[in-house]
Amino acid sequence: MDNRQAIGSWLSGPRAAMEDAGADFGYRGEQLGLPEEGPNSLARPGRRLGAIAVDWALCLLIAYSLITHGHDQGTGNWALGVFFVMSALLVGTIGFTPGKRLFGIRVVALETGTVNPLRSLVRTVLLCLAIPALVWDRDGRGLHDRLAKTVEVRV
């Protein structure tokens, strides 16, 4: 490897540097047995962030208008509670929240293809803690999905 390539590899990141050195990582979701594109492929981060933004906005609206009646101080805490209930119930029963449905995403268990309420509850608790959702693996799954053995796929 040329010195310029070694010094400049930090710009493109470690994955690109390893691929330039000959490592083959495959596509995201390959190790999970998911297709590369189309239905049931791994949902991309942009879709997932858009879905959670819609869900959070909906929860803020519910908390602001129905629970705190316009008082700003407690709205964020109540919105987190509404988000917890909404996510645990909807993902545990139908596999998606309104934001996920809008962006064409559903949550499935790796083994069965559906999510039971217990997995949904574990996933939601970890998602509400926020830190597990910010730690991703090479397939783009958050720690909350890894521990619950779930994955977000495209519909």
N, CA, C and O of each residue as an XYZ file, in Angstrom:
620
protein
N       0.853     -1.175      0.000
C       0.000      0.000      0.000
C       0.899      1.238      0.000
O       1.865      1.320      0.758
N       0.572      2.175     -0.841
C       1.290      3.435     -0.944
C       1.060      4.261      0.324
O      -0.004      4.169      0.937
N       2.057      5.072      0.722
C       1.914      5.907      1.910
C       0.737      6.860      1.799
O       0.052      7.118      2.789
N       0.488      7.396      0.581
C      -0.639      8.300      0.399
C      -1.964      7.576      0.647
O      -2.897      8.154      1.205
N      -2.042      6.318      0.233
C      -3.262      5.544      0.479
C      -3.438      5.261      1.965
O      -4.549      5.339      2.489
N      -2.342      4.934      2.643
C      -2.419      4.636      4.074
C      -2.815      5.867      4.863
O      -3.635      5.782      5.777
N      -2.242      7.010      4.521
C      -2.565      8.247      5.234
C      -3.974      8.700      4.903
O      -4.688      9.179      5.784
N      -4.389      8.559      3.659
C      -5.705      9.027      3.238
C      -6.831      8.064      3.549
O      -7.995      8.411      3.352
N      -6.530      6.863      4.027
C      -7.582      5.878      4.274
C      -8.521      6.291      5.401
O      -9.650      5.806      5.468
N      -8.080      7.169      6.277
C      -8.953      7.603      7.368
C     -10.105      8.440      6.841
O     -11.133      8.552      7.510
N      -9.964      9.037      5.648
C     -11.045      9.829      5.076
C     -12.231      8.957      4.674
O     -13.385      9.347      4.848
N     -11.942      7.790      4.141
C     -13.017      6.918      3.675
C     -13.463      5.931      4.745
O     -14.497      5.285      4.580
N     -12.735      5.798      5.808
C     -13.133      4.934      6.900
C     -12.476      3.574      6.836
O     -11.891      3.209      5.816
N     -12.568      2.817      7.928
C     -11.890      1.519      7.999
C     -12.478      0.481      7.051
O     -11.750     -0.369      6.537
N     -13.800      0.540      6.810
C     -14.419     -0.447      5.914
C     -13.880     -0.300      4.496
O     -13.532     -1.292      3.856
N     -13.811      0.925      4.006
C     -13.305      1.168      2.657
C     -11.834      0.784      2.552
O     -11.404      0.239      1.536
N     -11.064      1.067      3.600
C      -9.648      0.703      3.600
C      -9.483     -0.815      3.555
O      -8.608     -1.326      2.857
N     -10.316     -1.528      4.294
C     -10.245     -2.989      4.278
C     -10.686     -3.549      2.921
O     -10.101     -4.515      2.431
N     -11.714     -2.946      2.313
C     -12.153     -3.401      0.992
C     -11.074     -3.157     -0.050
O     -10.878     -3.978     -0.945
N     -10.366     -2.021      0.059
C      -9.263     -1.750     -0.858
C      -8.139     -2.758     -0.670
O      -7.409     -3.061     -1.613
N      -7.997     -3.279      0.548
C      -6.956     -4.271      0.823
C      -7.376     -5.676      0.395
O      -6.576     -6.609      0.472
N      -8.630     -5.838     -0.057
C      -9.064     -7.140     -0.561
C     -10.086     -7.855      0.287
O     -10.482     -8.966     -0.066
N     -10.537     -7.280      1.389
C     -11.539     -7.934      2.231
C     -12.913     -7.835      1.554
O     -13.251     -6.809      0.962
N     -13.700     -8.916      1.650
C     -15.039     -8.932      1.072
C     -16.056     -9.006      2.209
O     -16.158    -10.024      2.893
N     -16.810     -7.917      2.406
C     -17.800     -7.862      3.470
C     -19.177     -8.309      3.007
O     -20.033     -8.621      3.835
N     -19.405     -8.346      1.708
C     -20.737     -8.665      1.209
C     -21.663     -7.483      1.413
O     -21.221     -6.398      1.791
N     -22.931     -7.688      1.166
C     -23.896     -6.602      1.349
C     -24.494     -6.674      2.747
O     -24.403     -7.697      3.426
N     -25.106     -5.570      3.165
C     -25.733     -5.520      4.485
C     -26.923     -6.468      4.518
O     -27.786     -6.422      3.641
N     -26.968     -7.314      5.513
C     -28.048     -8.275      5.655
C     -27.726     -9.651      5.091
O     -28.516    -10.580      5.262
N     -26.601     -9.804      4.430
C     -26.239    -11.095      3.839
C     -26.042    -12.159      4.914
O     -26.494    -13.293      4.752
N     -25.378    -11.807      6.002
C     -25.148    -12.776      7.074
C     -26.434    -13.164      7.776
O     -26.486    -14.197      8.443
N     -27.485    -12.343      7.635
C     -28.768    -12.633      8.267
C     -29.681    -13.436      7.348
O     -30.775    -13.831      7.753
N     -29.243    -13.680      6.120
C     -30.044    -14.425      5.167
C     -31.107    -13.581      4.481
O     -32.101    -14.119      3.993
N     -30.914    -12.268      4.437
C     -31.874    -11.365      3.818
C     -31.436    -11.034      2.395
O     -30.241    -11.043      2.103
N     -32.387    -10.742      1.507
C     -32.002    -10.356      0.144
C     -31.317     -8.992      0.126
O     -31.438     -8.209      1.068
N     -30.599     -8.723     -0.958
C     -29.869     -7.462     -1.055
C     -30.801     -6.278     -1.310
O     -30.585     -5.204     -0.750
N     -31.814     -6.445     -2.129
C     -32.745     -5.376     -2.496
C     -34.174     -5.907     -2.462
O     -34.404     -7.117     -2.450
N     -35.120     -4.988     -2.446
C     -36.530     -5.342     -2.559
C     -37.166     -5.721     -1.229
O     -36.604     -5.457     -0.166
N     -38.356     -6.348     -1.295
C     -39.072     -6.737     -0.065
C     -38.241     -7.686      0.798
O     -37.514     -8.540      0.291
N     -38.366     -7.518      2.087
C     -37.655     -8.311      3.099
C     -36.150     -8.061      3.127
O     -35.418     -8.796      3.789
N     -35.678     -7.037      2.420
C     -34.273     -6.651      2.554
C     -34.145     -5.725      3.762
O     -35.135     -5.178      4.247
N     -32.944     -5.564      4.225
C     -32.682     -4.740      5.402
C     -33.086     -3.290      5.134
O     -32.719     -2.720      4.107
N     -33.839     -2.697      6.058
C     -34.251     -1.295      5.923
C     -33.038     -0.403      6.111
O     -32.239     -0.615      7.023
N     -32.902      0.578      5.264
C     -31.771      1.493      5.312
C     -31.944      2.512      6.443
O     -33.067      2.770      6.878
N     -30.847      3.087      6.917
C     -30.927      4.038      8.032
C     -31.809      5.258      7.770
O     -32.455      5.750      8.696
N     -31.852      5.753      6.546
C     -32.682      6.913      6.251
C     -34.158      6.644      6.474
O     -34.869      7.482      7.029
N     -34.618      5.489      6.048
C     -36.010      5.097      6.277
C     -36.294      4.943      7.762
O     -37.334      5.378      8.256
N     -35.367      4.325      8.461
C     -35.584      4.089      9.884
C     -35.607      5.394     10.667
O     -36.433      5.556     11.566
N     -34.719      6.322     10.343
C     -34.715      7.614     11.027
C     -35.969      8.414     10.698
O     -36.528      9.080     11.570
N     -36.411      8.351      9.450
C     -37.651      9.024      9.080
C     -38.841      8.459      9.827
O     -39.711      9.208     10.271
N     -38.885      7.146      9.969
C     -39.995      6.492     10.666
C     -40.025      6.876     12.144
O     -41.091      7.152     12.693
N     -38.868      6.894     12.781
C     -38.856      7.250     14.201
C     -39.163      8.730     14.395
O     -39.727      9.107     15.422
N     -38.802      9.577     13.429
C     -39.146     10.998     13.521
C     -40.661     11.194     13.441
O     -41.225     11.992     14.190
N     -41.316     10.469     12.538
C     -42.778     10.548     12.428
C     -43.436     10.035     13.704
O     -44.368     10.653     14.219
N     -42.949      8.897     14.216
C     -43.517      8.340     15.447
C     -43.341      9.301     16.623
O     -44.266      9.489     17.414
N     -42.163      9.908     16.741
C     -41.908     10.828     17.847
C     -42.787     12.067     17.729
O     -43.325     12.545     18.727
N     -42.935     12.588     16.510
C     -43.802     13.758     16.311
C     -45.242     13.430     16.683
O     -45.924     14.250     17.298
N     -45.705     12.253     16.320
C     -47.059     11.826     16.675
C     -47.214     11.713     18.192
O     -48.234     12.129     18.741
N     -46.230     11.165     18.857
C     -46.278     11.036     20.317
C     -46.236     12.396     21.002
O     -46.923     12.608     22.001
N     -45.436     13.317     20.474
C     -45.408     14.675     21.024
C     -46.763     15.355     20.865
O     -47.236     16.039     21.772
N     -47.373     15.164     19.718
C     -48.684     15.756     19.475
C     -49.735     15.201     20.437
O     -50.548     15.949     20.979
N     -49.709     13.890     20.640
C     -50.650     13.259     21.575
C     -50.411     13.758     22.992
O     -51.355     14.123     23.692
N     -49.153     13.773     23.415
C     -48.835     14.209     24.777
C     -49.176     15.678     24.984
O     -49.719     16.049     26.024
N     -48.863     16.508     24.010
C     -49.090     17.945     24.141
C     -50.578     18.289     24.171
O     -51.015     19.122     24.965
N     -51.343     17.644     23.305
C     -52.754     18.030     23.197
C     -53.675     17.272     24.147
O     -54.663     17.836     24.618
N     -53.376     16.015     24.438
C     -54.307     15.216     25.242
C     -53.905     15.036     26.702
O     -54.767     14.862     27.563
N     -52.616     15.075     26.988
C     -52.183     14.778     28.360
C     -51.782     16.038     29.114
O     -52.286     16.286     30.209
N     -50.882     16.841     28.543
C     -50.403     18.024     29.273
C     -51.224     19.271     28.959
O     -51.029     20.305     29.597
N     -52.116     19.198     28.014
C     -53.010     20.301     27.643
C     -52.249     21.593     27.375
O     -52.668     22.670     27.797
N     -51.129     21.477     26.670
C     -50.383     22.659     26.267
C     -49.302     23.120     27.214
O     -48.609     24.086     26.894
N     -49.112     22.499     28.349
C     -48.031     22.869     29.260
C     -46.751     22.182     28.789
O     -46.685     20.954     28.728
N     -45.753     22.968     28.462
C     -44.556     22.452     27.809
C     -43.642     21.618     28.698
O     -42.942     20.743     28.188
N     -43.619     21.851     29.982
C     -42.597     21.240     30.830
C     -42.673     19.722     30.892
O     -41.626     19.075     30.896
N     -43.820     19.139     30.939
C     -43.927     17.691     31.059
C     -44.169     16.968     29.757
O     -44.293     15.744     29.747
N     -44.238     17.695     28.657
C     -44.609     17.077     27.384
C     -43.597     16.032     26.928
O     -43.994     14.965     26.460
N     -42.308     16.309     27.053
C     -41.287     15.367     26.601
C     -41.335     14.048     27.339
O     -41.205     12.988     26.726
N     -41.522     14.099     28.651
C     -41.600     12.861     29.437
C     -42.846     12.067     29.090
O     -42.797     10.845     28.946
N     -43.970     12.774     28.956
C     -45.196     12.074     28.582
C     -45.101     11.516     27.165
O     -45.641     10.446     26.885
N     -44.426     12.226     26.278
C     -44.262     11.736     24.905
C     -43.453     10.446     24.888
O     -43.744      9.542     24.105
N     -42.439     10.351     25.748
C     -41.665      9.112     25.841
C     -42.545      7.970     26.327
O     -42.434      6.849     25.832
N     -43.416      8.243     27.289
C     -44.349      7.215     27.757
C     -45.318      6.773     26.674
O     -45.588      5.582     26.522
N     -45.841      7.733     25.923
C     -46.745      7.404     24.817
C     -46.000      6.599     23.759
O     -46.540      5.637     23.213
N     -44.748      6.994     23.466
C     -43.939      6.264     22.498
C     -43.704      4.826     22.950
O     -43.783      3.894     22.150
N     -43.413      4.655     24.243
C     -43.190      3.318     24.775
C     -44.418      2.431     24.593
O     -44.311      1.303     24.111
N     -45.575      2.944     24.979
C     -46.807      2.159     24.874
C     -47.134      1.877     23.414
O     -47.461      0.745     23.059
N     -47.048      2.896     22.569
C     -47.371      2.730     21.156
C     -46.447      1.713     20.492
O     -46.907      0.818     19.782
N     -45.160      1.852     20.721
C     -44.197      0.961     20.083
C     -44.335     -0.473     20.593
O     -44.330     -1.416     19.801
N     -44.456     -0.639     21.897
C     -44.562     -1.998     22.455
C     -45.827     -2.701     21.963
O     -45.779     -3.873     21.588
N     -46.944     -1.999     21.962
C     -48.205     -2.623     21.544
C     -48.274     -2.867     20.043
O     -48.621     -3.965     19.607
N     -47.946     -1.854     19.252
C     -48.109     -1.998     17.808
C     -47.069     -2.922     17.183
O     -47.412     -3.748     16.337
N     -45.819     -2.799     17.578
C     -44.796     -3.689     17.028
C     -45.035     -5.121     17.507
O     -44.803     -6.069     16.757
N     -45.496     -5.285     18.746
C     -45.759     -6.622     19.275
C     -46.966     -7.302     18.664
O     -47.066     -8.528     18.708
N     -47.886     -6.538     18.094
C     -49.095     -7.150     17.517
C     -49.077     -7.165     15.993
O     -49.302     -8.210     15.383
N     -48.811     -6.007     15.368
C     -48.882     -5.965     13.901
C     -47.528     -5.797     13.221
O     -47.436     -5.922     12.000
N     -46.471     -5.517     13.991
C     -45.124     -5.477     13.438
C     -44.632     -4.108     12.995
O     -43.501     -3.989     12.525
N     -45.450     -3.073     13.133
C     -44.997     -1.745     12.743
C     -45.774     -0.670     13.480
O     -46.872     -0.906     13.985
N     -45.183      0.517     13.530
C     -45.819      1.709     14.086
C     -46.304      2.553     12.902
O     -46.007      2.213     11.757
N     -47.035      3.637     13.145
C     -47.464      4.466     12.010
C     -46.304      5.004     11.169
O     -46.401      5.048      9.943
N     -45.225      5.406     11.805
C     -44.065      5.891     11.056
C     -43.416      4.798     10.231
O     -43.038      5.028      9.083
N     -43.282      3.608     10.803
C     -42.706      2.487     10.069
C     -43.584      2.121      8.870
O     -43.073      1.830      7.789
N     -44.884      2.135      9.063
C     -45.798      1.815      7.964
C     -45.697      2.855      6.860
O     -45.704      2.514      5.677
N     -45.602      4.118      7.242
C     -45.482      5.207      6.274
C     -44.214      5.065      5.435
O     -44.228      5.359      4.240
N     -43.128      4.622      6.046
C     -41.867      4.468      5.337
C     -41.638      3.053      4.803
O     -40.557      2.762      4.291
N     -42.623      2.179      4.911
C     -42.519      0.839      4.340
C     -41.578     -0.083      5.073
O     -40.801     -0.809      4.452
N     -41.640     -0.062      6.401
C     -40.754     -0.883      7.230
C     -41.616     -1.728      8.165
O     -42.678     -1.291      8.607
N     -41.155     -2.926      8.458
C     -41.779     -3.730      9.513
C     -40.671     -4.410     10.318
O     -39.556     -4.608      9.835
N     -41.008     -4.755     11.540
C     -40.052     -5.413     12.434
C     -40.391     -6.900     12.458
O     -41.545     -7.272     12.675
N     -39.397     -7.743     12.238
C     -39.600     -9.187     12.256
C     -38.526     -9.840     13.114
O     -37.422     -9.315     13.261
N     -38.867    -10.987     13.674
C     -37.877    -11.790     14.396
C     -37.086    -12.595     13.364
O     -37.636    -13.014     12.346
N     -35.826    -12.805     13.620
C     -34.990    -13.523     12.659
C     -35.423    -14.974     12.485
O     -35.387    -15.498     11.372
N     -35.830    -15.625     13.559
C     -36.156    -17.045     13.478
C     -37.533    -17.302     12.867
O     -37.690    -18.201     12.041
N     -38.530    -16.512     13.273
C     -39.916    -16.830     12.909
C     -40.516    -15.922     11.850
O     -41.478    -16.315     11.189
N     -39.987    -14.734     11.669
C     -40.561    -13.800     10.708
C     -41.672    -12.936     11.285
O     -42.207    -12.078     10.583
N     -42.028    -13.142     12.538
C     -43.014    -12.297     13.227
C     -42.413    -11.880     14.567
O     -41.419    -12.451     15.015
N     -43.019    -10.891     15.193
C     -42.521    -10.431     16.491
C     -43.574    -10.723     17.542
O     -44.734    -10.337     17.395
N     -43.170    -11.400     18.596
C     -44.113    -11.623     19.692
C     -44.033    -10.453     20.673
O     -43.054     -9.706     20.651
N     -45.027    -10.279     21.522
C     -45.047     -9.121     22.433
C     -43.846     -9.037     23.374
O     -43.411     -7.935     23.706
N     -43.304    -10.164     23.808
C     -42.153    -10.117     24.712
C     -40.924     -9.532     24.025
O     -40.234     -8.691     24.600
N     -40.647     -9.969     22.803
C     -39.523     -9.406     22.048
C     -39.735     -7.917     21.802
O     -38.801     -7.120     21.885
N     -40.966     -7.563     21.502
C     -41.293     -6.157     21.269
C     -41.063     -5.325     22.519
O     -40.574     -4.198     22.439
N     -41.411     -5.873     23.666
C     -41.217     -5.167     24.926
C     -39.729     -4.953     25.214
O     -39.329     -3.857     25.607
N     -38.915     -5.981     25.024
C     -37.463     -5.864     25.223
C     -36.892     -4.829     24.262
O     -36.105     -3.969     24.658
N     -37.292     -4.917     23.007
C     -36.813     -3.986     21.983
C     -37.197     -2.548     22.323
O     -36.386     -1.636     22.161
N     -38.416     -2.343     22.787
C     -38.899     -1.002     23.087
C     -38.214     -0.415     24.311
O     -37.883      0.771     24.320
N     -37.997     -1.214     25.336
C     -37.290     -0.729     26.531
C     -35.891     -0.255     26.140
O     -35.455      0.818     26.557
N     -35.196     -1.054     25.343
C     -33.847     -0.684     24.924
C     -33.863      0.522     23.984
O     -32.965      1.362     24.038
N     -34.868      0.609     23.134
C     -34.988      1.755     22.230
C     -35.230      3.045     23.006
O     -34.694      4.093     22.645
N     -36.027      2.981     24.059
C     -36.297      4.171     24.873
C     -35.073      4.609     25.675
O     -34.988      5.771     26.072
N     -34.142      3.723     25.918
C     -32.891      4.101     26.578
C     -31.966      4.857     25.636
O     -31.035      5.520     26.095
N     -32.199      4.773     24.335
C     -31.512      5.499     23.262
C     -30.093      5.020     22.995
O     -29.727      4.907     21.825
N     -29.285      4.734     23.976
C     -27.895      4.327     23.723
C     -27.825      3.037     22.906
O     -27.051      2.992     21.950
N     -28.589      1.980     23.225
C     -28.510      0.772     22.395
C     -28.886      1.018     20.939
O     -28.377      0.332     20.053
N     -29.759      1.975     20.672
C     -30.148      2.265     19.297
C     -29.048      2.985     18.527
O     -29.067      2.999     17.296
N     -28.099      3.579     19.227
C     -27.016      4.305     18.580
C     -25.791      3.434     18.317
O     -24.859      3.879     17.648
N     -25.774      2.214     18.825
C     -24.670      1.289     18.609
C     -25.113      0.291     17.543
O     -26.023     -0.507     17.771
N     -24.462      0.340     16.369
C     -24.860     -0.504     15.239
C     -23.800     -1.540     14.934
O     -22.619     -1.339     15.216
N     -24.230     -2.655     14.353
C     -23.296     -3.668     13.878
C     -23.046     -3.458     12.382
O     -23.523     -2.475     11.813
N     -22.315     -4.354     11.746
C     -21.972     -4.183     10.330
C     -23.175     -4.281      9.406
O     -23.119     -3.815      8.267
N     -24.267     -4.882      9.881
C     -25.479     -4.971      9.079
C     -26.395     -3.769      9.284
O     -27.434     -3.665      8.632
N     -26.021     -2.862     10.179
C     -26.828     -1.687     10.432
C     -27.911     -1.900     11.477
O     -28.771     -1.038     11.662
N     -27.879     -3.037     12.163
C     -28.862     -3.282     13.224
C     -28.369     -2.660     14.511
O     -27.194     -2.771     14.859
N     -29.282     -2.000     15.219
C     -28.956     -1.438     16.516
C     -28.837     -2.525     17.565
O     -29.304     -3.647     17.373
N     -28.212     -2.182     18.666
C     -28.054     -3.134     19.766
C     -29.412     -3.586     20.300
O     -29.552     -4.722     20.753
N     -30.408     -2.706     20.249
C     -31.751     -3.088     20.704
C     -32.331     -4.186     19.814
O     -33.033     -5.066     20.313
N     -32.054     -4.156     18.515
C     -32.512     -5.219     17.620
C     -31.713     -6.499     17.817
O     -32.274     -7.593     17.760
N     -30.429     -6.378     18.044
C     -29.604     -7.580     18.246
C     -30.028     -8.334     19.506
O     -30.156     -9.558     19.485
N     -30.245     -7.602     20.608
C     -30.621     -8.261     21.858
C     -32.024     -8.851     21.800
O     -32.289     -9.872     22.434
N     -32.920     -8.226     21.053
C     -34.276     -8.757     20.910
C     -34.367     -9.777     19.778
O     -35.420    -10.379     19.571
N     -33.264     -9.977     19.040
C     -33.203    -10.889     17.899
C     -34.249    -10.532     16.849
O     -34.966    -11.390     16.336
N     -34.311     -9.226     16.546
C     -35.228     -8.732     15.528
C     -34.435     -7.970     14.476
O     -33.249     -7.684     14.641
N     -35.130     -7.652     13.390
C     -34.526     -6.871     12.310
C     -35.645     -6.065     11.650
O     -36.783     -6.523     11.547
N     -35.298     -4.851     11.204
C     -36.260     -4.028     10.484
C     -36.038     -4.252      8.980
O     -34.951     -4.013      8.454
N     -37.090     -4.713      8.309
C     -37.006     -5.005      6.881
C     -37.980     -4.155      6.101
O     -38.932     -3.602      6.653
N     -37.729     -4.059      4.807
C     -38.639     -3.327      3.924
C     -39.861     -4.183      3.622
O     -39.779     -5.408      3.539
N     -40.982     -3.517      3.463
C     -42.235     -4.238      3.144
C     -42.268     -4.543      1.673
O     -43.227     -5.143      1.189
